[in-house]
Amino acid sequence: MFKSPVYNVIPVPIEKIKPNTYNPNAVAPPEMKLLYDSIKADGYTMPIVCYYDKEDDLYIIVDGFHRYRIMLENQDIYDREQGMLPVSVINKSLDQRMASTIRHNRARGNHDVDLMSNIVKELHELGRSDTWISRHLGMDKDEILRLKQITGLAALFKDVNFGQAWQPVEEEEEEPAFPTPWGA
């Protein structure tokens, strides 16, 4: 039987938590202030979602980077929480973690276009198709195409069959560059 990770929240020292390298979500200063005020008033009401890297004995953030930042940047929050963040652990492959991050972010925030383009690029390099990206990241085909175009990498289009946009025509008699009314 499936059990949601939120039922196994654990306290983790912030020093053992690291951000992922691919999160495209950006929060403006007024919203960060609001997040600080919320955590100051209500405490941490949602855990940070992490992947546990056994090899390095670290928790890599999948969702909750800005809640993590609040503790890192605010001594009063760090002290009150005794340097511990609530963590919900998911055990997924990198591509699934990337998809998870995007799903969490898209449900509530804005994205940096360049970073989103890099995620599409990385997912393609991991062997994920446009269909997979569309289904798992909630993007339509046009959005994926635009993000691919931003990276400017031909490799992202290697599996695309392009039709010919034009057909060469047989050479015709050359017409004057500026036709005259008398046909000369």
GROMACS .gro file of C-alpha atoms in nm:
model
  184
    1MET     CA    1   0.000   0.000   0.000
    2PHE     CA    2   0.132   0.345  -0.093
    3LYS     CA    3   0.209   0.577   0.199
    4SER     CA    4   0.270   0.945   0.124
    5PRO     CA    5   0.614   1.068   0.233
    6VAL     CA    6   0.456   1.345   0.443
    7TYR     CA    7   0.365   1.083   0.705
    8ASN     CA    8   0.736   1.028   0.772
    9VAL     CA    9   0.862   1.383   0.829
   10ILE     CA   10   1.199   1.389   1.005
   11PRO     CA   11   1.401   1.674   1.161
   12VAL     CA   12   1.729   1.727   0.974
   13PRO     CA   13   2.011   1.967   1.066
   14ILE     CA   14   2.022   2.241   0.803
   15GLU     CA   15   2.395   2.173   0.754
   16LYS     CA   16   2.304   1.834   0.604
   17ILE     CA   17   2.063   1.990   0.351
   18LYS     CA   18   2.180   2.119   0.013
   19PRO     CA   19   1.990   2.286  -0.273
   20ASN     CA   20   1.958   2.104  -0.603
   21THR     CA   21   2.135   2.250  -0.906
   22TYR     CA   22   1.834   2.279  -1.134
   23ASN     CA   23   1.552   2.466  -0.955
   24PRO     CA   24   1.425   2.742  -1.186
   25ASN     CA   25   1.182   2.891  -0.934
   26ALA     CA   26   1.244   3.250  -0.831
   27VAL     CA   27   1.074   3.437  -0.548
   28ALA     CA   28   1.072   3.817  -0.544
   29PRO     CA   29   1.183   4.003  -0.228
   30PRO     CA   30   0.827   4.096  -0.118
   31GLU     CA   31   0.722   3.730  -0.132
   32MET     CA   32   1.038   3.624   0.055
   33LYS     CA   33   0.947   3.877   0.326
   34LEU     CA   34   0.598   3.730   0.336
   35LEU     CA   35   0.744   3.378   0.364
   36TYR     CA   36   0.967   3.495   0.650
   37ASP     CA   37   0.666   3.654   0.824
   38SER     CA   38   0.466   3.335   0.774
   39ILE     CA   39   0.740   3.112   0.919
   40LYS     CA   40   0.799   3.361   1.202
   41ALA     CA   41   0.429   3.364   1.293
   42ASP     CA   42   0.325   3.005   1.217
   43GLY     CA   43   0.649   2.806   1.221
   44TYR     CA   44   0.727   2.557   0.946
   45THR     CA   45   0.390   2.419   0.845
   46MET     CA   46   0.519   2.229   0.542
   47PRO     CA   47   0.826   2.005   0.529
   48ILE     CA   48   1.110   2.050   0.284
   49VAL     CA   49   1.096   1.769   0.026
   50CYS     CA   50   1.438   1.608  -0.020
   51TYR     CA   51   1.616   1.316  -0.178
   52TYR     CA   52   1.862   1.144   0.056
   53ASP     CA   53   2.206   1.099  -0.101
   54LYS     CA   54   2.350   0.804   0.094
   55GLU     CA   55   2.696   0.838  -0.058
   56ASP     CA   56   2.745   1.197   0.066
   57ASP     CA   57   2.507   1.165   0.364
   58LEU     CA   58   2.320   1.477   0.247
   59TYR     CA   59   1.960   1.569   0.180
   60ILE     CA   60   1.916   1.731  -0.161
   61ILE     CA   61   1.618   1.968  -0.187
   62VAL     CA   62   1.349   1.875  -0.436
   63ASP     CA   63   1.098   2.131  -0.307
   64GLY     CA   64   1.123   2.392  -0.035
   65PHE     CA   65   1.438   2.584  -0.130
   66HIS     CA   66   1.295   2.918  -0.018
   67ARG     CA   67   1.182   2.777   0.320
   68TYR     CA   68   1.539   2.648   0.353
   69ARG     CA   69   1.675   2.995   0.265
   70ILE     CA   70   1.462   3.156   0.535
   71MET     CA   71   1.641   2.952   0.800
   72LEU     CA   72   1.983   3.007   0.641
   73GLU     CA   73   1.939   3.383   0.624
   74ASN     CA   74   1.755   3.453   0.950
   75GLN     CA   75   1.931   3.377   1.277
   76ASP     CA   76   1.610   3.417   1.478
   77ILE     CA   77   1.442   3.138   1.278
   78TYR     CA   78   1.755   2.921   1.296
   79ASP     CA   79   1.774   2.962   1.673
   80ARG     CA   80   1.406   2.901   1.734
   81GLU     CA   81   1.411   2.584   1.522
   82GLN     CA   82   1.748   2.479   1.672
   83GLY     CA   83   1.890   2.455   1.319
   84MET     CA   84   1.653   2.171   1.225
   85LEU     CA   85   1.427   2.165   0.920
   86PRO     CA   86   1.132   1.929   0.879
   87VAL     CA   87   1.210   1.700   0.584
   88SER     CA   88   0.994   1.463   0.386
   89VAL     CA   89   1.211   1.218   0.189
   90ILE     CA   90   1.136   1.087  -0.159
   91ASN     CA   91   1.348   0.819  -0.323
   92LYS     CA   92   1.340   0.895  -0.695
   93SER     CA   93   1.581   0.912  -0.987
   94LEU     CA   94   1.719   1.250  -1.097
   95ASP     CA   95   1.472   1.288  -1.385
   96GLN     CA   96   1.179   1.212  -1.154
   97ARG     CA   97   1.312   1.458  -0.894
   98MET     CA   98   1.341   1.728  -1.162
   99ALA     CA   99   0.984   1.661  -1.267
  100SER     CA  100   0.874   1.674  -0.903
  101THR     CA  101   1.045   2.010  -0.851
  102ILE     CA  102   0.874   2.157  -1.155
  103ARG     CA  103   0.532   2.021  -1.057
  104HIS     CA  104   0.565   2.170  -0.709
  105ASN     CA  105   0.685   2.504  -0.848
  106ARG     CA  106   0.433   2.536  -1.129
  107ALA     CA  107   0.150   2.488  -0.886
  108ARG     CA  108   0.246   2.810  -0.708
  109GLY     CA  109   0.527   3.017  -0.861
  110ASN     CA  110   0.706   3.172  -1.154
  111HIS     CA  111   1.001   3.029  -1.338
  112ASP     CA  112   1.322   3.167  -1.476
  113VAL     CA  113   1.301   3.092  -1.848
  114ASP     CA  114   1.672   3.024  -1.893
  115LEU     CA  115   1.674   2.775  -1.606
  116MET     CA  116   1.359   2.608  -1.739
  117SER     CA  117   1.532   2.576  -2.077
  118ASN     CA  118   1.828   2.409  -1.907
  119ILE     CA  119   1.596   2.162  -1.735
  120VAL     CA  120   1.439   2.068  -2.069
  121LYS     CA  121   1.791   2.026  -2.208
  122GLU     CA  122   1.901   1.808  -1.913
  123LEU     CA  123   1.590   1.592  -1.932
  124HIS     CA  124   1.654   1.535  -2.305
  125GLU     CA  125   2.014   1.444  -2.225
  126LEU     CA  126   1.875   1.193  -1.971
  127GLY     CA  127   1.675   1.040  -2.258
  128ARG     CA  128   1.333   1.189  -2.185
  129SER     CA  129   1.105   1.262  -2.481
  130ASP     CA  130   0.893   1.571  -2.539
  131THR     CA  131   0.590   1.356  -2.455
  132TRP     CA  132   0.743   1.257  -2.121
  133ILE     CA  133   0.834   1.619  -2.042
  134SER     CA  134   0.485   1.735  -2.141
  135ARG     CA  135   0.316   1.476  -1.923
  136HIS     CA  136   0.543   1.510  -1.618
  137LEU     CA  137   0.607   1.886  -1.618
  138GLY     CA  138   0.264   2.001  -1.733
  139MET     CA  139   0.392   2.175  -2.046
  140ASP     CA  140   0.239   2.176  -2.390
  141LYS     CA  141   0.445   2.096  -2.700
  142ASP     CA  142   0.475   2.465  -2.800
  143GLU     CA  143   0.618   2.559  -2.462
  144ILE     CA  144   0.875   2.279  -2.485
  145LEU     CA  145   0.967   2.394  -2.836
  146ARG     CA  146   1.016   2.754  -2.718
  147LEU     CA  147   1.234   2.640  -2.428
  148LYS     CA  148   1.444   2.427  -2.664
  149GLN     CA  149   1.489   2.722  -2.897
  150ILE     CA  150   1.620   2.936  -2.611
  151THR     CA  151   1.906   2.695  -2.542
  152GLY     CA  152   2.001   2.705  -2.909
  153LEU     CA  153   2.124   2.349  -2.901
  154ALA     CA  154   2.072   2.151  -3.217
  155ALA     CA  155   2.103   1.829  -3.016
  156LEU     CA  156   1.761   1.893  -2.864
  157PHE     CA  157   1.609   1.866  -3.212
  158LYS     CA  158   1.803   1.560  -3.333
  159ASP     CA  159   1.499   1.330  -3.326
  160VAL     CA  160   1.263   1.577  -3.493
  161ASN     CA  161   1.160   1.514  -3.853
  162PHE     CA  162   1.142   1.843  -4.034
  163GLY     CA  163   0.943   1.885  -4.353
  164GLN     CA  164   1.070   2.106  -4.629
  165ALA     CA  165   0.950   2.459  -4.587
  166TRP     CA  166   0.998   2.533  -4.956
  167GLN     CA  167   1.045   2.350  -5.278
  168PRO     CA  168   1.307   2.464  -5.529
  169VAL     CA  169   1.149   2.574  -5.857
  170GLU     CA  170   1.281   2.513  -6.202
  171GLU     CA  171   1.479   2.801  -6.336
  172GLU     CA  172   1.253   3.040  -6.515
  173GLU     CA  173   1.323   3.315  -6.758
  174GLU     CA  174   1.452   3.608  -6.567
  175GLU     CA  175   1.211   3.899  -6.548
  176PRO     CA  176   1.330   4.258  -6.532
  177ALA     CA  177   1.396   4.378  -6.181
  178PHE     CA  178   1.164   4.673  -6.233
  179PRO     CA  179   0.893   4.590  -6.484
  180THR     CA  180   0.802   4.876  -6.711
  181PRO     CA  181   0.446   4.956  -6.805
  182TRP     CA  182   0.525   4.892  -7.170
  183GLY     CA  183   0.664   4.541  -7.106
  184ALA     CA  184   1.021   4.606  -7.220
   0.00000   0.00000   0.00000
